[in-house]
Coordinates of C-alpha atoms and ligand atoms in Angstrom, one line a residue:
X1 CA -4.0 -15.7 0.7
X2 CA -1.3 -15.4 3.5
X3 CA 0.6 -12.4 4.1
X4 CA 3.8 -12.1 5.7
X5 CA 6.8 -9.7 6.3
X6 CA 9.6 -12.0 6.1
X7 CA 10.7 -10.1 2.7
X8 CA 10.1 -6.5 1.8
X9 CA 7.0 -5.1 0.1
X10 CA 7.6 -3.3 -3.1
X11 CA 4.3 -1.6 -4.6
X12 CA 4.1 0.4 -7.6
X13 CA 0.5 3.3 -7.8
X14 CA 0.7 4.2 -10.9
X15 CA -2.1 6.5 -10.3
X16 CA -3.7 7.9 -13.3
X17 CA -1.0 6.8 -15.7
X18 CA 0.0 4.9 -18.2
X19 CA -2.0 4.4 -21.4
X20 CA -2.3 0.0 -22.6
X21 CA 0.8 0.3 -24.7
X22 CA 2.9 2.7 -22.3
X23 CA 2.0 -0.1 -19.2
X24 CA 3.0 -2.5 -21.1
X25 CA 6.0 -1.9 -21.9
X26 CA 6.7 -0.9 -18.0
X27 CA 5.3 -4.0 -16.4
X28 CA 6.8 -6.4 -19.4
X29 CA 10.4 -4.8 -17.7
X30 CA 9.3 -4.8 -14.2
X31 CA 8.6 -9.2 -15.6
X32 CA 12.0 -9.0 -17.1
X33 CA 13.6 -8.2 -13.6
X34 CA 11.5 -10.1 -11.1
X35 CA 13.5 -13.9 -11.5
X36 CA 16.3 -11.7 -9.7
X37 CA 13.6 -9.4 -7.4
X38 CA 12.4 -12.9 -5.8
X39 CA 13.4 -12.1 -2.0
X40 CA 11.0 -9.0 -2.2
X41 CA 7.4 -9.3 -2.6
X42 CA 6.8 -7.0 -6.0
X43 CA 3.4 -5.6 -6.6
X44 CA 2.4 -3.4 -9.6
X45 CA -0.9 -1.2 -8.8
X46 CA -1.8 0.5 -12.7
X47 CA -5.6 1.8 -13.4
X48 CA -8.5 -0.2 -13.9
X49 CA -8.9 0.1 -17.7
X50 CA -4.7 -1.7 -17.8
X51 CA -5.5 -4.4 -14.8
X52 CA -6.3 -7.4 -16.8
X53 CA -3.7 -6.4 -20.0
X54 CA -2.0 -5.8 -16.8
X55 CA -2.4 -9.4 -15.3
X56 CA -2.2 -11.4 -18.7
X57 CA 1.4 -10.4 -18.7
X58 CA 2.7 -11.2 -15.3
X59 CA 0.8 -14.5 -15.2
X60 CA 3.0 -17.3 -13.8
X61 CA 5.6 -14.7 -12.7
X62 CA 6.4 -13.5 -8.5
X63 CA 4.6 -10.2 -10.0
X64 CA 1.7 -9.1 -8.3
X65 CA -1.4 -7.1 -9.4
X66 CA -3.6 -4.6 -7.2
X67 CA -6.0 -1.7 -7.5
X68 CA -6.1 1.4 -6.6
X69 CA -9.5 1.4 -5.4
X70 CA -12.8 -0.2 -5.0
X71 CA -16.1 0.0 -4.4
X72 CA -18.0 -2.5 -1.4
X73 CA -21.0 -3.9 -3.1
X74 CA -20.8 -7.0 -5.3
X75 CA -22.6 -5.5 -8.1
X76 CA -25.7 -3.5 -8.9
X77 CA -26.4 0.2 -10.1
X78 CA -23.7 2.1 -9.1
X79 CA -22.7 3.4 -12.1
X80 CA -18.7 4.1 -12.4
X81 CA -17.8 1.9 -9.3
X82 CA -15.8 -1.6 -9.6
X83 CA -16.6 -3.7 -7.2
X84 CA -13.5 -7.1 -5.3
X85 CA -15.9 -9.6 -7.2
X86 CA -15.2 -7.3 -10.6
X87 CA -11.0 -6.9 -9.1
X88 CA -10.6 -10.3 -8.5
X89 CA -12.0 -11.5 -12.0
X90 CA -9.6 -8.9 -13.5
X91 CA -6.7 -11.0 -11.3
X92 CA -6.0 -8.9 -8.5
X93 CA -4.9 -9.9 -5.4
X94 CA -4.2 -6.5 -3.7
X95 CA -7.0 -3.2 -3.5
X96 CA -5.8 0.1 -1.9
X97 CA -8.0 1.9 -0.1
X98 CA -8.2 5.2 1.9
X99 CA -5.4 6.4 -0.3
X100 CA -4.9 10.5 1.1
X101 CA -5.8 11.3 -3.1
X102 CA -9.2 9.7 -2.5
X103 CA -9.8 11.2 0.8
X104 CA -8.6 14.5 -0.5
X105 CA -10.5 14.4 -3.8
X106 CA -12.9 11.8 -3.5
X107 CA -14.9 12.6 -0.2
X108 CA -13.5 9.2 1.5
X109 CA -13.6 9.0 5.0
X110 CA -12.8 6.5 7.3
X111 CA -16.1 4.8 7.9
X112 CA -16.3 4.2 3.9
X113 CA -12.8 3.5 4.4
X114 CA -13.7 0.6 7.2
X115 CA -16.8 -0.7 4.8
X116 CA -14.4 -1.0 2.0
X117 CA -11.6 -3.1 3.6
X118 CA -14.6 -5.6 4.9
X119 CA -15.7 -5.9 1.7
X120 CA -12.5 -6.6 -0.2
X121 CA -11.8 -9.5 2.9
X122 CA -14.9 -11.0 2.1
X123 CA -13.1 -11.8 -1.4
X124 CA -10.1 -13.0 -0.3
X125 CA -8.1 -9.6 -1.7
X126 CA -5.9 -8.0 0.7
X127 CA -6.5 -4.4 1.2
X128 CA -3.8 -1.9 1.3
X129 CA -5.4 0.8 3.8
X130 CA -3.5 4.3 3.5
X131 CA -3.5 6.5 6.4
X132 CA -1.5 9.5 7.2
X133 CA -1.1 13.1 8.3
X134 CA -1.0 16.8 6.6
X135 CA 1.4 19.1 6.4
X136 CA -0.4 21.4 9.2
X137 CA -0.9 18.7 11.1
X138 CA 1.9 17.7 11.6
X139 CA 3.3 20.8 12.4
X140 CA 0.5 21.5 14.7
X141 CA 2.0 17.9 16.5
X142 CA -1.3 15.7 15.9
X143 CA 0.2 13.3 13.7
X144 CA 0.0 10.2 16.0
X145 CA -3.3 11.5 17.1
X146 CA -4.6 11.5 13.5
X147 CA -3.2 8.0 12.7
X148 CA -4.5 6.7 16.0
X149 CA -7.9 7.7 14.7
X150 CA -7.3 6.3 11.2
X151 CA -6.2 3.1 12.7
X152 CA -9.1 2.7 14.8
X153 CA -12.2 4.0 12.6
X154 CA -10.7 2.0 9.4
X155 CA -10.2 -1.2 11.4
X156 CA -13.4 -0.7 13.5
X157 CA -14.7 -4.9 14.0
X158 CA -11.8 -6.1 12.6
X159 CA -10.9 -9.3 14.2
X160 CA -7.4 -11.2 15.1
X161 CA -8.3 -13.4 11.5
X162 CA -8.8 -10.0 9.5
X163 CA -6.0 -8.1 10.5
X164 CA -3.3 -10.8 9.8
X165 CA -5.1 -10.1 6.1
X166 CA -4.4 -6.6 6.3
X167 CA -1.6 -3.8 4.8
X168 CA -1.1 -0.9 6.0
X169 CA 0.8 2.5 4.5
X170 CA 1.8 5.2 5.9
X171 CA 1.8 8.1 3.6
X172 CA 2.2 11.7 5.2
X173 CA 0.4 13.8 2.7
X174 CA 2.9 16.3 2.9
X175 CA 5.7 13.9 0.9
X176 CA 3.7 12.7 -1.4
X177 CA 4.0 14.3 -4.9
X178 CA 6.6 16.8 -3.4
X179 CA 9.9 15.4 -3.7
X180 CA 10.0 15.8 0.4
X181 CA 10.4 12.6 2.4
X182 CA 10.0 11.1 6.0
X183 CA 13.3 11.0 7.7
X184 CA 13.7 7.5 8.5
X185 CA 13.6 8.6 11.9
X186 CA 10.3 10.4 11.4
X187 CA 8.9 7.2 9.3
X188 CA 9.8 4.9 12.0
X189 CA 8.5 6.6 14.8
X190 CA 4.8 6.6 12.8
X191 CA 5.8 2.7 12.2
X192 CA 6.4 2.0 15.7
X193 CA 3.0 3.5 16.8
X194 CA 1.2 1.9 13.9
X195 CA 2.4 -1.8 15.3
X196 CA 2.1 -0.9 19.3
X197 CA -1.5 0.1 18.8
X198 CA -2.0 -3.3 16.8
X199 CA -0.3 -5.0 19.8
X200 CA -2.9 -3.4 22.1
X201 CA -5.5 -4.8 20.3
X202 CA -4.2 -8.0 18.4
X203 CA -1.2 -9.0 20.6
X204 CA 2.7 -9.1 20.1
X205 CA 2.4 -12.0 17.8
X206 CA 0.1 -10.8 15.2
X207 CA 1.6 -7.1 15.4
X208 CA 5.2 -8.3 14.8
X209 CA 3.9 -9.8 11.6
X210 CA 2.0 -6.8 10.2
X211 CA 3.1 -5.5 6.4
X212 CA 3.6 -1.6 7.4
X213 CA 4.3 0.0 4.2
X214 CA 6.4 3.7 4.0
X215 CA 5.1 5.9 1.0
X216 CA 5.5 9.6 0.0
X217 CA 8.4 10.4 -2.5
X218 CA 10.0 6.9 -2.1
X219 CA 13.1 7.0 -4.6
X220 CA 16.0 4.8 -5.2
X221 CA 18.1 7.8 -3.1
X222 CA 16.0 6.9 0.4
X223 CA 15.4 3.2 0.0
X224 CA 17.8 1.9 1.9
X225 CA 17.9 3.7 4.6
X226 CA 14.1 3.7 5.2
X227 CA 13.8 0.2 4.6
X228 CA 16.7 -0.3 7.4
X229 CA 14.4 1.0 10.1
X230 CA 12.8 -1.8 12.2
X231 CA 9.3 -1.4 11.9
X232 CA 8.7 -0.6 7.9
X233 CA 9.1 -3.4 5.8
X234 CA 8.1 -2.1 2.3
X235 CA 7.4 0.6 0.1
X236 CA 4.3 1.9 -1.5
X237 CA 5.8 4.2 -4.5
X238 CA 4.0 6.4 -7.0
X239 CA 6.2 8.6 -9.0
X240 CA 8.9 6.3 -9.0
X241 CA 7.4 3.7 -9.9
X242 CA 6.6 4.6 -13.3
X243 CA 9.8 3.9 -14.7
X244 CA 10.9 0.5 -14.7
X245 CA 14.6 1.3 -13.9
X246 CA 13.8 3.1 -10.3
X247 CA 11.1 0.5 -9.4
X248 CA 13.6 -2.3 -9.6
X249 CA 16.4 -0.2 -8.2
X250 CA 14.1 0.2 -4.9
X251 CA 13.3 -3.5 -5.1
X252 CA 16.8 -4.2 -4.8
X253 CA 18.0 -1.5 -1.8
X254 CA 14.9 -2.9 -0.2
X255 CA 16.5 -6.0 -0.3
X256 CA 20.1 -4.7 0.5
X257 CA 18.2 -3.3 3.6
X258 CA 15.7 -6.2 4.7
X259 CA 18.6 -8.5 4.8
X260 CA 21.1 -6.1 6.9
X261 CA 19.0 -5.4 9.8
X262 CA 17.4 -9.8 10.0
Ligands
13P1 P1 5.0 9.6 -4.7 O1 6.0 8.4 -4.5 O2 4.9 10.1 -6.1 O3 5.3 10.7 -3.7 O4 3.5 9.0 -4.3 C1 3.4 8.3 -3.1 C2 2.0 7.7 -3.1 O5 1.0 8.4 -3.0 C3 1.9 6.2 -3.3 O6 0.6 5.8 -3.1

């Protein structure tokens, strides 16, 4: 599948919400919306045990369906993991990976982070690798250190072919949850690193092209004016994504925004 940022990227992570009926009812609106949501690229991101209720639903719609994690081998004994064969059966086309809750909670680091997103290629499912700083980190000023680091252990022998395959978020830990955002200012300057150091190593072409996502208390409030920045072309949302009204309000500012700054 081919990947591009001509339209913003809208994606819900429900996290650990949502019971069958309760999604359902949320992604059945989020269907309801999408014929007027087609200049964004909308992508909905519930748990495992909703993804193929999930996918039965938005089949032969512009809605997307990703997960929000994933485990590298194929199949085997690894009891409690999901594996891309097991995501893309379910009907996913996106896997997140590396999000700051897993590498927080979870025990990911970056080389299980890097294993991950060559095993989701290898399926033909694009992975959405989060990366981002704390709160004492970036106060301390290592934020573009600890991206920089993120970048290049996550994407370590990734090739020209892979990357163009490739999402990437930027989620500061401290504004996700917490009602605190990125200044757009702040946002873009992360986003403007992200794509120079792809530049470095991929060239202008394919850099200029990269999906950079913006998450961390994304709301229909800060939208716009993030999305207005040059170098972030979509939103990965958590809270406010779990009502269908505020998803497709950001939907549409991200649209409002994508098409004022072409
Ligand atoms: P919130 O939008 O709830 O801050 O969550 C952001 C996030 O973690 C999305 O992956």
């Amino acid at each position: 599948m081919k990947i591009s940022n001509q339209k913003p990227f809208i994606s819900g992570n429900w996290k650990m919400y949502k019971t069958i009926p309760e999604a359902l009812e949320l992604v059945k609106a989020i269907k309801g919306a999408s014929p007027k949501l087609t200049e964004a690229e909308l992508v909905v991101i519930p748990p495992f045990t909703i993804l193929s209720e999930v996918a039965k639903i938005i089949e032969g719609t512009s809605v997307q369906l990703g997960a929000q994690n994933v485990f590298w081998e194929e199949k085997g004994a690894f009891t409690g993991e999901i594996s891309p064969f097991m995501l893309k059966d379910a009907g996913c086309q996106y896997a997140v990976i590396g999000h700051s809750e897993r590498r927080q909670y979870f025990g990911e680091t970056n080389e299980i982070v890097n294993r991950k997103i060559k095993a989701v290629l290898a399926y033909e499912l694009i992975p959405i690798m989060c990366i981002g700083e704390s709160l004492e980190e970036r106060e301390k000023e290592k934020t573009i250190e600890k991206v920089e680091t993120q970048i290049s252990e996550g994407l370590k022998g990734i090739g020209k072919e892979e990357i163009s395959r490739i999402i990437i978020a930027y989620e500061p830990i401290w504004a996700i949850g917490t009602g605190l955002t990125a200044t757009p200012a702040q946002a873009e300057e992360v986003h403007s690193f992200i794509r120079e150091k792809l530049a470095e190593k991929y060239g202008n072409e394919t850099a200029s092209c990269a999906i950079l996502l913006y998450g961390g208390s994304v709301k229909p409030a800060n939208t716009y004016s993030l999305l207005k920045e040059k170098n972030i072309n979509g939103a990965l949302v958590g809270g406010a994504s779990l009502e269908a009204d505020s998803f497709i309000q950001i939907t549409e500012d991200a649209i409002k925004a994508y098409k004022e700054k072409k």
